[in-house]
XYZ file of C-alpha atoms in Angstrom:
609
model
C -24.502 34.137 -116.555
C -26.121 33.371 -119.756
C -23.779 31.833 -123.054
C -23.725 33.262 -125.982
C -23.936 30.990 -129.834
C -21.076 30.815 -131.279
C -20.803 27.561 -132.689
C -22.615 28.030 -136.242
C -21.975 25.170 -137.632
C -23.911 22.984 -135.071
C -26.566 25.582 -135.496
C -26.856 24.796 -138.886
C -26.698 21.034 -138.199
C -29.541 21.316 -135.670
C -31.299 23.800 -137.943
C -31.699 21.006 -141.076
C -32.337 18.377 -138.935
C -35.518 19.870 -137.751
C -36.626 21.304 -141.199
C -36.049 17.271 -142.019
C -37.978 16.199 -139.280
C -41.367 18.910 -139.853
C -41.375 17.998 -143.386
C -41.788 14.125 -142.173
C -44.023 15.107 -139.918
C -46.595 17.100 -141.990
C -46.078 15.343 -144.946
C -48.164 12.659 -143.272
C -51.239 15.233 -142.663
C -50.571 14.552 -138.783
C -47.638 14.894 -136.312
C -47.146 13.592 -133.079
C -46.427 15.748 -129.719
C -42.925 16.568 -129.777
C -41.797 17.176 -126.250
C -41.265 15.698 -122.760
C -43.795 15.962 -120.345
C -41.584 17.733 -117.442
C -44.982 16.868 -115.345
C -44.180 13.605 -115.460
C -40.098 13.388 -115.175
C -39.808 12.372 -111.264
C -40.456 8.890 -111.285
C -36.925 8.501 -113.699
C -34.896 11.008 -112.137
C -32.456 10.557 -109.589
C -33.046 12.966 -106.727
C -30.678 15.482 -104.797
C -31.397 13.522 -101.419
C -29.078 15.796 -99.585
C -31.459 18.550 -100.387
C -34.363 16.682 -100.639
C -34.603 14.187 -97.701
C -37.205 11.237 -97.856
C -37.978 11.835 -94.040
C -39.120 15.694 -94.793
C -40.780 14.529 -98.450
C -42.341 11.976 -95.984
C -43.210 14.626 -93.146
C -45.107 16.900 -95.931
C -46.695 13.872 -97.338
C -47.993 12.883 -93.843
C -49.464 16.339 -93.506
C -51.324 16.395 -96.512
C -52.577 12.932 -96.898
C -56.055 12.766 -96.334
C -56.065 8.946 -96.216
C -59.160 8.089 -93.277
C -61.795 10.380 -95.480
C -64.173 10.073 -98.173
C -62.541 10.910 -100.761
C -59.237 9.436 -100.345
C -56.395 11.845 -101.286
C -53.625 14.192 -101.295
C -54.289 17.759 -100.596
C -51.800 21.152 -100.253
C -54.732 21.789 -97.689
C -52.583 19.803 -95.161
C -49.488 21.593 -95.901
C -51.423 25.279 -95.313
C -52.676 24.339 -91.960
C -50.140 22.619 -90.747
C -50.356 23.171 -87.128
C -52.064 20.734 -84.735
C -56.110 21.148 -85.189
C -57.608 21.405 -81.500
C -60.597 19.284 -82.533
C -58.357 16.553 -84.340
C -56.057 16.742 -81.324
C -58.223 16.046 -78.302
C -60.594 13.384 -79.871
C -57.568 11.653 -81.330
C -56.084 11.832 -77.541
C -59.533 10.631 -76.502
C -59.525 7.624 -79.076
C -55.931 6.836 -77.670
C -57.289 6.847 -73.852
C -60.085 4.319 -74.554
C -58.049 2.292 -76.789
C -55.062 1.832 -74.657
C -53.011 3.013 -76.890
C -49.421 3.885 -75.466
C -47.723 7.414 -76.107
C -45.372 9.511 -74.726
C -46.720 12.227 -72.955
C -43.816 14.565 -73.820
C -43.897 14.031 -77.338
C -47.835 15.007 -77.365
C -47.080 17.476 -75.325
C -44.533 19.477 -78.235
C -47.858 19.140 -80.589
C -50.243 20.756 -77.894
C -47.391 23.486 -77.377
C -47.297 24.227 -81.264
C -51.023 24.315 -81.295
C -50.885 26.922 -78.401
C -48.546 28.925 -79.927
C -49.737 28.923 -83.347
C -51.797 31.942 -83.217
C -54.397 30.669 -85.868
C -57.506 29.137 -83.641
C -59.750 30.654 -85.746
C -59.039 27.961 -88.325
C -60.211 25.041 -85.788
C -64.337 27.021 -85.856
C -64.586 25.672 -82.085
C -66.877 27.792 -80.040
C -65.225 29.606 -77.305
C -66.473 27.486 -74.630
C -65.161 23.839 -76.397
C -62.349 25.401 -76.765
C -61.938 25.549 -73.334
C -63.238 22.494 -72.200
C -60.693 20.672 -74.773
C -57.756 22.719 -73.241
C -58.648 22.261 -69.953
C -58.817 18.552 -70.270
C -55.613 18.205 -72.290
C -53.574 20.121 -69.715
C -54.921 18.059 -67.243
C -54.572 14.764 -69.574
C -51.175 15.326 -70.543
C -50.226 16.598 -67.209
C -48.997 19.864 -68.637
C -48.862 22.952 -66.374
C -50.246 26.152 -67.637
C -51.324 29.639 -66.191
C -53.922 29.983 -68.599
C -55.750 26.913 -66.838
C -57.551 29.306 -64.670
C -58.753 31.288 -67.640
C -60.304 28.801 -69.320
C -62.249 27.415 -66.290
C -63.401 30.754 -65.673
C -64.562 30.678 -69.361
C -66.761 27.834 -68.679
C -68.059 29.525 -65.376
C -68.995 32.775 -67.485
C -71.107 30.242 -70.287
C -73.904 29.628 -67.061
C -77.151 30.895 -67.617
C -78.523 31.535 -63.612
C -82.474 31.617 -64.454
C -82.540 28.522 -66.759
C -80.577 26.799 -64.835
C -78.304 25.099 -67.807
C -74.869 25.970 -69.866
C -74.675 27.649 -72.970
C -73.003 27.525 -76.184
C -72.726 31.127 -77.448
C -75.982 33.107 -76.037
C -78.522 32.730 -73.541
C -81.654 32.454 -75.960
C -80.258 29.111 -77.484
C -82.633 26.094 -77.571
C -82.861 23.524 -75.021
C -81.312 21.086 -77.246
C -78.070 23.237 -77.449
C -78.129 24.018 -73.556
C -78.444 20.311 -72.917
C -75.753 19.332 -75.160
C -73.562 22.315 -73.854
C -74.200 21.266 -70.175
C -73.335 17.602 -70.983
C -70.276 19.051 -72.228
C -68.982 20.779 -69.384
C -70.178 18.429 -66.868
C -68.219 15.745 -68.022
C -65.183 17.689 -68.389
C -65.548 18.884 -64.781
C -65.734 14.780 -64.249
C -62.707 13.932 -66.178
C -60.588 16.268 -64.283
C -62.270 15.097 -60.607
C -63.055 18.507 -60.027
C -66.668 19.493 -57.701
C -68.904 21.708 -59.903
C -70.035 24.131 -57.106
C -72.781 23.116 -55.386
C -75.471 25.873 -56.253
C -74.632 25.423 -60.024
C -74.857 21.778 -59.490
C -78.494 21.926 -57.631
C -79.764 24.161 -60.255
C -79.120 21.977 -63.095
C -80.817 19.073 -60.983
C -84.044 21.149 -60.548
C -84.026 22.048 -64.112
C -83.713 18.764 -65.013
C -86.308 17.207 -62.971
C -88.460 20.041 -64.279
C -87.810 18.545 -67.800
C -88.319 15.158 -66.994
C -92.177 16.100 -66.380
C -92.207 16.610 -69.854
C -93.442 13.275 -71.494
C -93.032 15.160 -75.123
C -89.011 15.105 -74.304
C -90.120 11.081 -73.507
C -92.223 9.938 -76.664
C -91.870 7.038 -78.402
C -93.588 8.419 -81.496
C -90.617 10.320 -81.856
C -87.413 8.163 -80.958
C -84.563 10.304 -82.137
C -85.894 13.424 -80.595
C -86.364 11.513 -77.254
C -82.427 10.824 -77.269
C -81.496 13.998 -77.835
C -83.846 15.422 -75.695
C -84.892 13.514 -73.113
C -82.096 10.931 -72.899
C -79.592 13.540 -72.369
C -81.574 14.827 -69.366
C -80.987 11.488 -68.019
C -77.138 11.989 -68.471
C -76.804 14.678 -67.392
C -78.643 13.626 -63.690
C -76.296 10.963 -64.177
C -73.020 12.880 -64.761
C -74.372 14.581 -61.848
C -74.069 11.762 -59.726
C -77.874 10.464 -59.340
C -79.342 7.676 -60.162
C -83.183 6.219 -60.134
C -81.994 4.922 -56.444
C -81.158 8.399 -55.255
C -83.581 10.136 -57.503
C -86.280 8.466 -58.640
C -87.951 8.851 -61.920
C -91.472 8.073 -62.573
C -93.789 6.994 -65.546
C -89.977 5.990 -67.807
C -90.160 2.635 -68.073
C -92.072 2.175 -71.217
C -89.848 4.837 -72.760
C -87.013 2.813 -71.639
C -88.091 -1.068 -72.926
C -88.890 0.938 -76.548
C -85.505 2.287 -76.638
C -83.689 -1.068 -75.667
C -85.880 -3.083 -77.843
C -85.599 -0.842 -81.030
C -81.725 -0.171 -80.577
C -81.259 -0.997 -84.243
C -83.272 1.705 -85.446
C -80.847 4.065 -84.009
C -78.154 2.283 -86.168
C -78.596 4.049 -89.481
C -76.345 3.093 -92.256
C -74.142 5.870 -93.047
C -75.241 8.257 -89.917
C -72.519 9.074 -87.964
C -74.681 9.724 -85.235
C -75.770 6.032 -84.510
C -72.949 5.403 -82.090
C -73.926 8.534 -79.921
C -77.305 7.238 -79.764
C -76.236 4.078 -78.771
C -74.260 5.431 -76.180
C -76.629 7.639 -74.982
C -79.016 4.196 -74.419
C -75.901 2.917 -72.272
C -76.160 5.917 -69.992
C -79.612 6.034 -69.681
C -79.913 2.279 -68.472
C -76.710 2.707 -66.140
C -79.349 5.141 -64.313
C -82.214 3.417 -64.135
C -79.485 0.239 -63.350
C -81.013 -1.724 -66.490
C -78.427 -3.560 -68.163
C -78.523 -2.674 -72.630
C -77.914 -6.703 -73.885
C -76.611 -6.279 -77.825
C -73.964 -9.298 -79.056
C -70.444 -8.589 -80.367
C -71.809 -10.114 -83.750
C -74.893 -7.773 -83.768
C -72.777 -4.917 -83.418
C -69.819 -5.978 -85.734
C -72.165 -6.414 -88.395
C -73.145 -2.491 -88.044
C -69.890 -1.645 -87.798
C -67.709 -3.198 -90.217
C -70.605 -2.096 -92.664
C -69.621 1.409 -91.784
C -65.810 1.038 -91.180
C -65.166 4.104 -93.731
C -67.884 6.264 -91.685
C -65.891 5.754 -88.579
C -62.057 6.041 -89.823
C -63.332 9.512 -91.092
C -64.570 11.232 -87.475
C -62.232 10.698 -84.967
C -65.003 12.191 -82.187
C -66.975 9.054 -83.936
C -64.519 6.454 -83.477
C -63.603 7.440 -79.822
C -67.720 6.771 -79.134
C -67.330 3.542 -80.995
C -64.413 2.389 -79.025
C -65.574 3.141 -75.653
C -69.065 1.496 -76.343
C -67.113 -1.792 -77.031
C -65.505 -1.371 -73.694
C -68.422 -0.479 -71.709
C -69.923 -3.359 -73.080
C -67.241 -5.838 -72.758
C -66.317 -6.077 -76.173
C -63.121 -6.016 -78.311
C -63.322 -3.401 -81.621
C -63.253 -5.908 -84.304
C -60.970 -4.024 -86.627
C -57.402 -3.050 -84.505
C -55.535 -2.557 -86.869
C -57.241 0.143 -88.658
C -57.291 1.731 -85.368
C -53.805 1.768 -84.488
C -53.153 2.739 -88.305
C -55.183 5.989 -87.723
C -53.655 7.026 -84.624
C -50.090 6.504 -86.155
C -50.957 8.323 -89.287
C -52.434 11.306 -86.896
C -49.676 11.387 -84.928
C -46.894 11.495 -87.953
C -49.148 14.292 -89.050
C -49.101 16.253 -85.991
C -52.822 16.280 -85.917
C -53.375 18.622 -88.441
C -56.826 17.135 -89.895
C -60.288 18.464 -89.549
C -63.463 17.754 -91.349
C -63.402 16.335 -94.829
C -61.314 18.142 -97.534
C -62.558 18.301 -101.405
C -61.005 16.470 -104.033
C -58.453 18.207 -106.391
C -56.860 16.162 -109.039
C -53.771 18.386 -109.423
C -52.839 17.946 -106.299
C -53.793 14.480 -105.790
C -51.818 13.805 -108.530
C -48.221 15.617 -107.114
C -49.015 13.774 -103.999
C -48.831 10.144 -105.388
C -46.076 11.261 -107.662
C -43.454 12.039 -104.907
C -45.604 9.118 -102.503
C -44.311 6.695 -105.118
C -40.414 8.246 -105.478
C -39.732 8.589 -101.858
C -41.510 5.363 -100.651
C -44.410 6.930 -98.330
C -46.754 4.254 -97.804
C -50.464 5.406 -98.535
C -53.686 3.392 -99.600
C -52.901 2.828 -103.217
C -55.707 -0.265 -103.820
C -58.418 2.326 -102.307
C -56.802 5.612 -104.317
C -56.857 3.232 -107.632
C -60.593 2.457 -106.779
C -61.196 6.353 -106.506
C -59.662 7.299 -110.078
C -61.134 4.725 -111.933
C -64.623 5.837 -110.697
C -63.846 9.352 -111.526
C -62.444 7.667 -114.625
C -65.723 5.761 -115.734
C -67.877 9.172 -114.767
C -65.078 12.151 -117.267
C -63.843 9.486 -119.874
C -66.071 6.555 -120.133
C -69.750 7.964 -119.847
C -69.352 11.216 -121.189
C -65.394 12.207 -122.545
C -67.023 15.361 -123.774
C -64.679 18.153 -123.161
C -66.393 21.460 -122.518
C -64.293 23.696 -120.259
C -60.730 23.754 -119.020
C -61.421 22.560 -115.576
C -62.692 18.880 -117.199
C -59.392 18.716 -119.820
C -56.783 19.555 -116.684
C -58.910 16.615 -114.283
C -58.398 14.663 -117.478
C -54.731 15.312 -117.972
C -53.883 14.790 -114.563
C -56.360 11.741 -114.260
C -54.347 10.005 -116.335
C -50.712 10.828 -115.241
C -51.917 9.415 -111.774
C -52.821 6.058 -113.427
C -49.389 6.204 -115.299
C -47.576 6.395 -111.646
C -50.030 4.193 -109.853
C -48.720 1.675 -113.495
C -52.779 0.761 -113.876
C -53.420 0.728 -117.895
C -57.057 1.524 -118.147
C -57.431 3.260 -121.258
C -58.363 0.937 -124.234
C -58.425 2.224 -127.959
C -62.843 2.982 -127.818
C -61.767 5.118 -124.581
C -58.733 6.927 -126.416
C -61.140 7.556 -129.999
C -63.877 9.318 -128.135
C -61.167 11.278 -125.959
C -59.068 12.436 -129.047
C -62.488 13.658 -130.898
C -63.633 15.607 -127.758
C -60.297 16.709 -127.320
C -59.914 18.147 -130.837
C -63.412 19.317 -130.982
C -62.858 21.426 -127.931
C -59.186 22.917 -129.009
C -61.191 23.581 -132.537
C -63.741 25.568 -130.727
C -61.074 28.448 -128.970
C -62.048 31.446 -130.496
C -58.110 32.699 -130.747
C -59.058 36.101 -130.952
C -60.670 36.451 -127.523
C -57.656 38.296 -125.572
C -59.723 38.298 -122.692
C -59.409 34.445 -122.746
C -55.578 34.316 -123.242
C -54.378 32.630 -120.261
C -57.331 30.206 -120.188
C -56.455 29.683 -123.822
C -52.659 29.075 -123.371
C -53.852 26.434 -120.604
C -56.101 24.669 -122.792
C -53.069 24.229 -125.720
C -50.566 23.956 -122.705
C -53.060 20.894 -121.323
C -54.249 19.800 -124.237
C -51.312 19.075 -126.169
C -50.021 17.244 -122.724
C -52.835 15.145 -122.845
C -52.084 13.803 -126.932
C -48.605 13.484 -125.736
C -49.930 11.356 -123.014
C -52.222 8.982 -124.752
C -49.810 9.100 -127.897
C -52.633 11.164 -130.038
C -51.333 12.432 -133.061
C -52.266 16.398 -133.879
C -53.770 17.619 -137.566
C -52.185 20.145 -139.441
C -55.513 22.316 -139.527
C -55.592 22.081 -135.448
C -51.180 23.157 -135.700
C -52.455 25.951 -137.844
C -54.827 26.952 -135.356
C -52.047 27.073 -132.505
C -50.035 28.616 -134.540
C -52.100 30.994 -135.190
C -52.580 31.662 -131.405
C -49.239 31.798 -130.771
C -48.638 34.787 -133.251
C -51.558 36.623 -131.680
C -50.012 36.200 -128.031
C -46.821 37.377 -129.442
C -48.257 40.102 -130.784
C -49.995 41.279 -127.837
C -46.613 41.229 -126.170
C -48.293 41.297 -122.162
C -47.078 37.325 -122.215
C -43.524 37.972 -121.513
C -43.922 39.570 -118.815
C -44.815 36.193 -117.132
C -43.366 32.768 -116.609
C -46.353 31.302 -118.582
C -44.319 32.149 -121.879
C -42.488 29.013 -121.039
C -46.046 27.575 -122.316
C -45.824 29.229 -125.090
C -42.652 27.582 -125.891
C -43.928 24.116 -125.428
C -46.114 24.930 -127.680
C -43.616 25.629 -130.045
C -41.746 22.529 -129.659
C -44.697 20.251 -128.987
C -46.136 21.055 -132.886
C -42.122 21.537 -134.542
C -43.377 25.485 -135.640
C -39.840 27.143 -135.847
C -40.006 30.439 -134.961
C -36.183 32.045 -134.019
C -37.752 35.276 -133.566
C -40.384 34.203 -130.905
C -37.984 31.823 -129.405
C -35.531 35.000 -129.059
C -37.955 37.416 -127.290
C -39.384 34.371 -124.748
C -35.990 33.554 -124.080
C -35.042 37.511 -123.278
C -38.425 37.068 -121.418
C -37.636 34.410 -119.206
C -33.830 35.924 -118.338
C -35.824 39.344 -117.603
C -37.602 37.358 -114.442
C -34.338 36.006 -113.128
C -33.510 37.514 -109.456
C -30.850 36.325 -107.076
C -29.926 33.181 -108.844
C -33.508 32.303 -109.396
C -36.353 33.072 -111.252
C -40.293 34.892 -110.414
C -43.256 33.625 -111.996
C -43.949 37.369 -113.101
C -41.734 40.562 -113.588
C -44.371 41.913 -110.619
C -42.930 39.323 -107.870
C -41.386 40.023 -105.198
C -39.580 36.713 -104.970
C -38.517 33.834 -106.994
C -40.166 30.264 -106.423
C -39.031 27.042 -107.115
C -41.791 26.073 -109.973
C -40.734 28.831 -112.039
C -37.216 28.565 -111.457
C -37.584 24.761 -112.870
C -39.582 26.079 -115.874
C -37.088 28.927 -116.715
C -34.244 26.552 -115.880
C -36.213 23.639 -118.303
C -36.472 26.230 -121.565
C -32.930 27.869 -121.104
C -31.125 24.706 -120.524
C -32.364 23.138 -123.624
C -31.393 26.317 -125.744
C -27.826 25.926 -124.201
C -27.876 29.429 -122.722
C -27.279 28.820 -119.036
C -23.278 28.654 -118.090
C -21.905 26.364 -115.458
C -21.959 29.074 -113.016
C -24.907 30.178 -113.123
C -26.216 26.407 -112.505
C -24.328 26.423 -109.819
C -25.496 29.815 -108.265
C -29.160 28.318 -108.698
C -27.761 25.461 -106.554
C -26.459 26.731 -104.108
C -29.647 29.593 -103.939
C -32.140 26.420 -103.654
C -29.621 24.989 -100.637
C -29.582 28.008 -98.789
C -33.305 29.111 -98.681
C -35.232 25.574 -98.206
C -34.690 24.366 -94.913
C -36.346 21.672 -93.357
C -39.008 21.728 -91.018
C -40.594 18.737 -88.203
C -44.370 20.816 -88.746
C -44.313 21.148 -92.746
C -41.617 19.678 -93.692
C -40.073 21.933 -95.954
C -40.133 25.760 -95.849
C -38.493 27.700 -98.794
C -38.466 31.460 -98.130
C -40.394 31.130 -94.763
C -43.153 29.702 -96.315
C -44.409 25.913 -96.541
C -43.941 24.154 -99.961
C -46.864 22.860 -101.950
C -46.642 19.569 -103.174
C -46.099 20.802 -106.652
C -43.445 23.066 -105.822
C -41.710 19.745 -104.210
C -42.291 17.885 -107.298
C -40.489 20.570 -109.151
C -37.840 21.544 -106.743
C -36.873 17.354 -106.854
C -36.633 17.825 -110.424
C -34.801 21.101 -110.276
C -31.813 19.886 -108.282
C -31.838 16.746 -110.086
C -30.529 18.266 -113.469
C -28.716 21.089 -111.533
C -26.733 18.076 -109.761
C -26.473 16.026 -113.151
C -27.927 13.247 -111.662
């Protein structure tokens, strides 16, 4: 499996050389990095594409794309849920319906069936009852047959509170605000599907909303916002109903109803997402008291394109927006941005919800393979985002106080060296090194409690000199050599792949240690297991990061045979199998886009190419 040395004189050859090469190096007081950045290897190596097909890469870059939020980005979040998200799925659907959007019904259907057998619609925190109203309207929508239909209109029934006369979310003591919005809710699902809501439900939620409209507090004009939510839904819901101010007349609304009409723009709140429903709601409320809401295509273009990023994040948002247009006439002034979004959810499967936080490291994997396999993603806007994050860690204040700043740092900057956008002048790359050094300095070495977030910050920080070609002082190599004789004295580090960082270290500062070499090379053949390798002795299974790291140290110390290279290769072939809903899956579970990255490069040198 492993080779043994046996050719002394090259070891004597490559043993000079590098005592040549340190005493260059330190007789100049500094040294440069001495290693390759494996964390930055993709973008010149030539993939395994039998292994690694661009239309999976693509299918888990879909999935974890976050490209129609603020902030723009790549996330492993994506890749974790995969499944179809019920909330994502029906206002998507929604969007689709009022934009006239064609799709194939079976094709939808597949996603709906993988959401209904995915077993995890906890993760879509939908209360019971829209649960039901979106799965009752999808079946219906999609014209998909399903016993459970029955179950889920009886679910609706069961949300009726008799004595108030309205629908509730979760209890009967909510607020009138949430029974309103609940009733609305049902209501117009019971409308979609041209279903009769039985007639003593239906006459109960008339007298309880003719009891409401008596109060002019649900009405005021002092108080616009309220009076939407309040009051104008009343109105809708009559309406939904069936009335109007012809069948049921309302008295004392009309000065309510100029104010609203003639103040539409205060409802149109930069940045609120809720302005569209409130414009909506002032649609529904004329349509009943049959006054016609005037507002040009230029009046509400100018809101809108303002806004476009608020709307391409909610797709519950942009459905509202849409059918407001058409209500009033109107074409959406940005199509193509619309049809964009739908495409991108539907390649995804509908998987997004809600607005996912930043991570660099992932960000960073995500625009590294987005860039080798050709997946087409927002790269002006993703530039935009770095260099802000950019001017805000490195520009204003490069002070380096914790590990969680130097790895945004680190991969910061690798992302700008895919993306090809030179940013970094020599001011910027000064006040960096000095931060940088001051920080590395500061380690107190003999802090065991701190080892791994130690090891990280040499690990990072020496990627980071390498990166911006910083040179390293002999009193901050003395330092990690130092460290590195404390970890190897404490022995616990080889029982984990993170040795491999310790011999990075090693080659990154030219400190030539056989003995150290010998026991994290023992180490790393100690965590090999069926032709692969665990990140800890503890594991239960190999993965394909550590695999790449153990394959990465061993190959360079010319230890691995040709067999077992090709045992790894034909281990990696036989566990990852593709996947339509991740993309990949590599012992039955999905692939992060790191372990991607890695696997790419893994194959790469196992398949010389």
């Amino acid at each position: 499996m492993f080779k043994k040395h046996t050719w002394i004189y090259c070891l004597i050859l490559i043993l000079v050389a590098a005592a040549l090469l340190g005493t260059y190096f330190l007789s100049r007081g500094n040294m440069k990095v001495m290693f390759i950045d494996s964390g930055l290897k993709l973008q010149d190596a030539e993939v395994d594409t039998e292994i690694w097909k661009e239309e999976f890469v693509q299918k888990s870059l879909e999935k974890s794309y976050y490209g129609y939020q603020i902030p723009i980005e790549f996330s492993d979040v994506g890749l974790s849920n995969p499944y179809p998200n019920l909330y994502n799925f029906y206002w998507t659907i929604q969007l689709m319906e009022n934009f006239n959007y064609p799709f194939s019904k079976a094709e939808i259907q597949n996603d709906f069936k993988k959401y209904l057998n995915s077993k995890i619609t906890a993760t879509n925190n939908i209360p019971e009852v829209l649960d039901a109203i979106y799965k009752i309207e999808l079946y219906d929508l999609l014209d998909y047959s399903h016993e459970d239909l029955k179950k889920y209109e009886n679910k609706l029934l069961s949300h009726f509170d008799e004595e108030d006369g309205l629908f509730f979310f979760s209890n009967k003591k909510e607020n009138i605000n949430s029974k309103l919005s609940m009733t609305l809710e049902i209501i117009n699902g019971y409308n979609k599907l041209n279903i009769s809501i039985d007639k003593e439900i239906k006459e109960k939620i008339k007298d309880r909303c003719l009891d409401l409209t008596k109060n002019n507090d649900l009405f005021s004009i002092n108080n616009p916002v309220q009076s939407l939510d309040t009051g104008g839904m009343v109105i809708s819901i009559l309406k939904k109903l069936g009335y109007t101010n012809n069948s049921l007349p309302l008295e004392g609304k009309e000065k309510w109803i100029d104010y609203i009409n003639n103040k539409y723009e205060f409802f149109l709140q930069s940045g609120d997402m809720n302005s569209i429903l409130y414009l909506s709601r002032i649609i529904e409320v004329d349509s009943y008291f049959n006054h016609k809401f005037t507002v040009t295509k230029q009046q509400l273009d100018k809101f809108f394109m303002n806004n476009e990023q608020m709307f391409n994040i909610e797709p519950l948002i942009l459905a509202n927006a849409i059918k407001v247009y058409k209500d009033l006439g109107y074409a959406y002034p940005d199509q193509e941005k619309i049809i964009n979004y739908i495409e991108h959810t539907i390649n995804s499967g509908f998987n997004k919800n809600g607005t996912v936080e930043l991570n660099l490291i992932e960000n960073y994997y995500g625009i590294a393979l987005a860039k080798k396999f050709n997946y087409k993603f927002d790269e002006k806007n993703m530039e935009n985002l770095l260099v802000n994050i950019y001017e805000r860690n490195v520009k204003e204040d490069s002070k380096i106080s914790n590990l969680e700043k130097l790895e945004s740092i680190y991969y910061l900057l690798a992302s700008f060296k895919v993306l090809d956008v030179n940013i970094m002048n020599n001011g910027d790359k000064e006040a960096l090194s000095k931060s940088l050094d001051s920080y590395l300095q500061d380690i107190n070495n003999e802090d065991l409690s701190q080892l791994d977030r130690n090891l990280s910050s040499y690990y990072i920080g020496l990627k980071v000199k390498n990166l911006i070609n910083d040179s390293i002082s002999n009193k901050l190599r003395d330092k990690i050599i130092n460290y590195i004789k404390i970890v190897d004295k404490n022995q616990t580090i080889y029982k984990n792949m993170k040795m491999s960082k310790i011999y990075t270290l090693i080659e990154g500062i030219n400190f030539n240690n056989k003995d150290i070499k010998a026991r994290i090379i023992n180490g790393v053949k100690s965590l090999a297991q069926n032709g692969m390798f665990k990140s800890k002795y503890v594991s239960k299974s190999p993965d394909l990061v550590s695999t790449y790291q153990a394959f990465d140290l061993l190959d360079k110390e010319g230890v691995l045979t040709k067999e077992f290279k090709t045992l790894i290769h034909k281990k990696i072939r036989n566990t990852l199998t593709t996947n339509s809903l991740t993309g990949f899956n590599f012992n039955s579970k999905y692939l992060s886009l790191e372990s991607i990255y890695y696997g790419c490069l893994l194959t790469s040198n196992l398949s010389g190419k």
